[in-house]
Coordinates of N, CA and C in Angstrom, one line a residue:
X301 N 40.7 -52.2 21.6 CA 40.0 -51.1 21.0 C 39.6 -50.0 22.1
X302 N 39.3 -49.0 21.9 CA 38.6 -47.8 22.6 C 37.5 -48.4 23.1
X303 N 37.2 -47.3 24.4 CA 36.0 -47.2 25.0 C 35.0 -46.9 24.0
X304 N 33.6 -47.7 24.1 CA 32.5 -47.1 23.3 C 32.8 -45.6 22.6
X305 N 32.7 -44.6 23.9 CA 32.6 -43.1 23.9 C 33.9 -42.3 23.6
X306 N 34.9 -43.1 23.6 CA 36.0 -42.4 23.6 C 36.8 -42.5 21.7
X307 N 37.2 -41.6 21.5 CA 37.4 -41.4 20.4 C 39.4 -42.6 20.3
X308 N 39.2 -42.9 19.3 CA 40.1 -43.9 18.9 C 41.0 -42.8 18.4
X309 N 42.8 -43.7 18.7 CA 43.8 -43.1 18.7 C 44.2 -43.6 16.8
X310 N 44.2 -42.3 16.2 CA 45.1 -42.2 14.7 C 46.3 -42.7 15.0
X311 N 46.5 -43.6 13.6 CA 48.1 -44.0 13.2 C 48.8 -42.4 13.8
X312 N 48.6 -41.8 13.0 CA 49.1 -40.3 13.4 C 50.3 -40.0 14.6
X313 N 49.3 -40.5 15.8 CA 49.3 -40.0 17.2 C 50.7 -41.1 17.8
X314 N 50.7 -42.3 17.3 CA 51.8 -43.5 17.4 C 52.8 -43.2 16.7
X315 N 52.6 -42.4 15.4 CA 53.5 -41.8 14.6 C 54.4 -40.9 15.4
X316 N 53.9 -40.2 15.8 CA 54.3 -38.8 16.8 C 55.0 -39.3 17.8
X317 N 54.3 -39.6 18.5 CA 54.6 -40.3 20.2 C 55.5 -40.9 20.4
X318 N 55.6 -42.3 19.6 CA 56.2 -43.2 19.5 C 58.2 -43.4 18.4
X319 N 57.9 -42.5 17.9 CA 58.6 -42.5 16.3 C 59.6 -41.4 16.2
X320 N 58.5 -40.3 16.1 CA 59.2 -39.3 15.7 C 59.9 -38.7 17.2
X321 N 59.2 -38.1 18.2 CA 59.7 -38.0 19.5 C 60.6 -38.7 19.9
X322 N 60.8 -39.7 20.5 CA 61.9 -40.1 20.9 C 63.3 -39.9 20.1
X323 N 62.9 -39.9 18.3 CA 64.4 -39.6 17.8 C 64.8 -38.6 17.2
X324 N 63.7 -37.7 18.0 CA 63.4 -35.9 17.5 C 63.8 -35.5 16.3
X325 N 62.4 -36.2 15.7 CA 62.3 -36.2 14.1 C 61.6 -35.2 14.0
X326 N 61.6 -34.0 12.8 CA 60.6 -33.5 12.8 C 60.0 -33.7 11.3
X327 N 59.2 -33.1 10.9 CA 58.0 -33.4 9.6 C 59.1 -33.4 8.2
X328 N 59.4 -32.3 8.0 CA 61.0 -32.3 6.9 C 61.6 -33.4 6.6
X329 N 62.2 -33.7 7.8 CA 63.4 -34.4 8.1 C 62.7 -36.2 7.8
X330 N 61.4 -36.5 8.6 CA 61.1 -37.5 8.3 C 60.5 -37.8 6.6
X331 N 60.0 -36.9 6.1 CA 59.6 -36.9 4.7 C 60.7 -37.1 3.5
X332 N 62.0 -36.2 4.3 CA 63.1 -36.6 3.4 C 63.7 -38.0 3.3
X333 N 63.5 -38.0 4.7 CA 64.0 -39.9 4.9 C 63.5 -40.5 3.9
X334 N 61.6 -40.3 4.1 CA 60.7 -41.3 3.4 C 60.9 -41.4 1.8
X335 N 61.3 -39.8 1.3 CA 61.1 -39.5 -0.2 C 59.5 -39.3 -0.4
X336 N 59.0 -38.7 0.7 CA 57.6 -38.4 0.2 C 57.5 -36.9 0.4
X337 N 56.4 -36.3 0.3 CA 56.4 -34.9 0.6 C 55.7 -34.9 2.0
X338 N 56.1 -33.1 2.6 CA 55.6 -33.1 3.9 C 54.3 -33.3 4.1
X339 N 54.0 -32.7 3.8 CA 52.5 -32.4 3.8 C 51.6 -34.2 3.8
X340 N 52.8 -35.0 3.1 CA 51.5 -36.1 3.6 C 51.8 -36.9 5.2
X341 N 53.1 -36.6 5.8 CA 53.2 -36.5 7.0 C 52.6 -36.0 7.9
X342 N 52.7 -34.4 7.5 CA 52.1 -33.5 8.6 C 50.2 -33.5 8.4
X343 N 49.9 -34.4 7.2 CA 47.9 -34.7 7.1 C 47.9 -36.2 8.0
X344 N 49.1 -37.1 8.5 CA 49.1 -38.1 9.0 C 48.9 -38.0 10.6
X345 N 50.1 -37.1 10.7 CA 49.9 -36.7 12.1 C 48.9 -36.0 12.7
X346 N 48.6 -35.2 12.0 CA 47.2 -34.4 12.3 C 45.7 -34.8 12.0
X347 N 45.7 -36.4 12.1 CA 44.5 -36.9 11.4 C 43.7 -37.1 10.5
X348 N 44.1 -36.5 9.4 CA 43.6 -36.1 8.5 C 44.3 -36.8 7.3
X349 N 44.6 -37.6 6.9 CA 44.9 -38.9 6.5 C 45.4 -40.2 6.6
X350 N 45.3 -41.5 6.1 CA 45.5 -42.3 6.4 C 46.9 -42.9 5.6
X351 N 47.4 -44.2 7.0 CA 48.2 -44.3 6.7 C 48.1 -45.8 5.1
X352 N 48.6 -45.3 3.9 CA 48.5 -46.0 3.0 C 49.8 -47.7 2.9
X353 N 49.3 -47.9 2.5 CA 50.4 -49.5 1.7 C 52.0 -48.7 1.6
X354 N 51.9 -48.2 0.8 CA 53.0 -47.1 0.2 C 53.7 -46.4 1.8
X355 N 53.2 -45.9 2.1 CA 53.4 -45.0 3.2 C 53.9 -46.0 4.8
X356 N 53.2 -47.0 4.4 CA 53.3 -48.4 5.7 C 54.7 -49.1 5.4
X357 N 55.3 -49.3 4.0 CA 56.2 -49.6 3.6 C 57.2 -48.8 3.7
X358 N 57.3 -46.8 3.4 CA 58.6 -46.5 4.0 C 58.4 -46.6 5.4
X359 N 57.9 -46.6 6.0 CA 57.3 -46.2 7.9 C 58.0 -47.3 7.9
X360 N 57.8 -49.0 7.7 CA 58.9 -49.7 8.4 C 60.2 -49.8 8.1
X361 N 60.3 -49.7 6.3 CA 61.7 -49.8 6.3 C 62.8 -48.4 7.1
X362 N 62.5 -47.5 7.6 CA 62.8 -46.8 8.0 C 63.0 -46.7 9.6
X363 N 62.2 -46.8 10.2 CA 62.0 -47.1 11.5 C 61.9 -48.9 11.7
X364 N 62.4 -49.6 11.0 CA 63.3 -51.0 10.8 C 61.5 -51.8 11.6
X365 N 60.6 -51.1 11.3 CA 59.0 -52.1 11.7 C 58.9 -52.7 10.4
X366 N 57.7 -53.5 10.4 CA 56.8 -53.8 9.6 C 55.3 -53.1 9.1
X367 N 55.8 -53.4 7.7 CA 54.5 -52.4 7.2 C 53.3 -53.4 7.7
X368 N 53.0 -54.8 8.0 CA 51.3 -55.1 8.8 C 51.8 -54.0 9.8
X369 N 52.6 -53.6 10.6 CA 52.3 -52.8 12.0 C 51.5 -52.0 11.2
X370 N 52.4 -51.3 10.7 CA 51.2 -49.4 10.3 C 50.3 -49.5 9.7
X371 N 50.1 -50.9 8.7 CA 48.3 -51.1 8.2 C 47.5 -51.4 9.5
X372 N 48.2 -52.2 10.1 CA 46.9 -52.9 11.3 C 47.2 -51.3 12.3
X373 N 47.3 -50.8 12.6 CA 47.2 -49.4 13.2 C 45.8 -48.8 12.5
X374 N 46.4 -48.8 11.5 CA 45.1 -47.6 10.5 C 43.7 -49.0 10.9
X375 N 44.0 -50.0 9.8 CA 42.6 -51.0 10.6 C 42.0 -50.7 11.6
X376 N 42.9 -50.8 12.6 CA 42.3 -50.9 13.9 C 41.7 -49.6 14.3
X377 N 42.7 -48.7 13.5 CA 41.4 -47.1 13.9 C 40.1 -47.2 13.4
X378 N 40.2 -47.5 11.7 CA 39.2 -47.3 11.0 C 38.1 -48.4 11.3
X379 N 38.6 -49.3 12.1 CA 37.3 -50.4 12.5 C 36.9 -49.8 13.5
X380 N 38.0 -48.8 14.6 CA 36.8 -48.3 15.3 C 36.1 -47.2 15.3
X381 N 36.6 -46.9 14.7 CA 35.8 -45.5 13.8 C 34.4 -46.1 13.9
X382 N 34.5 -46.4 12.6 CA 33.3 -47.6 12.5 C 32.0 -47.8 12.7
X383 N 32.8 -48.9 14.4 CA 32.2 -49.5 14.9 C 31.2 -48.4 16.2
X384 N 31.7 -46.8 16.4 CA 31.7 -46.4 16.8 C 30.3 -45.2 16.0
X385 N 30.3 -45.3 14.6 CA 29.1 -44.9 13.8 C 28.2 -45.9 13.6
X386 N 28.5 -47.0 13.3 CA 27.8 -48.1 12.7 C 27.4 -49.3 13.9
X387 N 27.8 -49.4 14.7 CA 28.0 -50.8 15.9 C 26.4 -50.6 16.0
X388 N 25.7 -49.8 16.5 CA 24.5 -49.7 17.5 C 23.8 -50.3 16.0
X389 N 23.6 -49.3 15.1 CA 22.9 -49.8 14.0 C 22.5 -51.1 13.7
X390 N 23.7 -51.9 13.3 CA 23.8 -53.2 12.7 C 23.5 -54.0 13.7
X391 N 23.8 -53.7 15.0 CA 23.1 -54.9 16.4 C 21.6 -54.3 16.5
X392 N 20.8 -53.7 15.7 CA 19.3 -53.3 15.6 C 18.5 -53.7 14.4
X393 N 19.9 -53.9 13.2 CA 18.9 -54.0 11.8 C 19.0 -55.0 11.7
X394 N 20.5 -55.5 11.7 CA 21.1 -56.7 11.0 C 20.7 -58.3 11.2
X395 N 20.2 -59.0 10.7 CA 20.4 -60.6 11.9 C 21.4 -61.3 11.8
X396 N 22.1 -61.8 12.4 CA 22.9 -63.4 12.3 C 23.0 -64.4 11.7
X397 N 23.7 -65.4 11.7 CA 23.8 -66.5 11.0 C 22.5 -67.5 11.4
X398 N 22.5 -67.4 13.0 CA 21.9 -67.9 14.0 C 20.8 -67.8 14.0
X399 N 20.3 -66.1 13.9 CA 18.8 -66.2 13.3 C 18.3 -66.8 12.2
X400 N 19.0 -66.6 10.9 CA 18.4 -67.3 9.9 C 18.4 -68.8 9.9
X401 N 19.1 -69.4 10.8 CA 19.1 -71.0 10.8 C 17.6 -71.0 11.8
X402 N 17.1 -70.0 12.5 CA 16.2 -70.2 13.9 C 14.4 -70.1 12.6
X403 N 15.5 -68.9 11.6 CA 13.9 -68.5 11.0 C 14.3 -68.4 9.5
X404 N 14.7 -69.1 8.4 CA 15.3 -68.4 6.9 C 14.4 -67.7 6.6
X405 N 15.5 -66.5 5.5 CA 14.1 -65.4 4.8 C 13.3 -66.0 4.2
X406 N 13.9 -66.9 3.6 CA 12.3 -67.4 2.6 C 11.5 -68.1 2.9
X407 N 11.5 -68.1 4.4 CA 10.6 -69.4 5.1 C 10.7 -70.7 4.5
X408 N 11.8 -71.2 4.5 CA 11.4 -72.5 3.6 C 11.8 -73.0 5.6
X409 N 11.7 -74.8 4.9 CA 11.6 -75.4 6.4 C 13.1 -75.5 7.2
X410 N 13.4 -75.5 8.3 CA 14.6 -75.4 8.5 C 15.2 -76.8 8.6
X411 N 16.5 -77.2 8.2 CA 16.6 -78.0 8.1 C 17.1 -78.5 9.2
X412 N 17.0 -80.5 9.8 CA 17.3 -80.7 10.6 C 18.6 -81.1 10.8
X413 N 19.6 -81.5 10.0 CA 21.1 -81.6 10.1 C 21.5 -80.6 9.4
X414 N 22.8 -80.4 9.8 CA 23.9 -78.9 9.5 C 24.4 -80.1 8.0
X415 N 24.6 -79.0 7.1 CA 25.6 -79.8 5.9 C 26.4 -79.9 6.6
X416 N 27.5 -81.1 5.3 CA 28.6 -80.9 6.4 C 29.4 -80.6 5.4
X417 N 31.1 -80.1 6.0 CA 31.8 -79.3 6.2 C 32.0 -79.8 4.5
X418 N 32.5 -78.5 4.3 CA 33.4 -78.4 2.9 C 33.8 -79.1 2.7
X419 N 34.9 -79.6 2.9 CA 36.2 -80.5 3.2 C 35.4 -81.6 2.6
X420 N 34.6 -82.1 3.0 CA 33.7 -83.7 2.2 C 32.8 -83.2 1.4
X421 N 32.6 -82.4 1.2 CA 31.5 -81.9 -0.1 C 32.4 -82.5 -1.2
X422 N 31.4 -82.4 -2.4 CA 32.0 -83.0 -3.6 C 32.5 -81.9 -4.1
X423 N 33.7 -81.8 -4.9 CA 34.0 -80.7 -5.8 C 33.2 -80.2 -7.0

């Protein structure tokens, strides 16, 4: 992931860089491949939208990847997006699993054995 401060790289930018550059694609040319229109290329590249299910699926069959590649791209921006609005927050508001075993909300007493695992629980 990115530095705290540093702003996280768009599918977009791997689109560009990686994709189209090397096989000096340009926005047209790649949209006609896909059967999509330009314009949701040229909102890809330019950050301003995300890369969708649909859009992940012509992206690999075309450039012979896999559509997890160009979801986990978008994921990995949008988590750090994110993590980059929300991180500080949630490590201030939120508690743990950890704390509520230290303290439950409802104060009831804590218990002294962990259940145990799924797996032997009764159905």
């Amino acid at each position: 992931m990115s530095a705290p401060d540093e702003k996280p790289h768009h599918p977009g930018e791997t689109l560009a860089r990686r994709f189209m550059e090397p096989n000096r694609l340009g926005i047209n040319q790649l949209a006609r491949a896909l059967a999509v229109p330009p314009n949701r290329i040229s909102a890809i590249l330019s950050g301003q939208r995300s890369i969708t299910a649909d859009t992940a699926l012509r992206l690999a069959r075309f450039f012979d990847t896999t559509a997890l590649y160009w979801m986990n791209l978008q994921a990995r921006y949008d988590l750090a997006l994110t993590q980059q609005v929300l991180g500080e927050e949630l490590r201030t508001t939120l508690s743990t699993l950890k704390d509520h075993q230290r303290t439950p909300l409802d104060n009831s007493p804590v218990a002294e054995t962990a259940p145990p695992p799924l797996s032997e629980q009764a159905p």
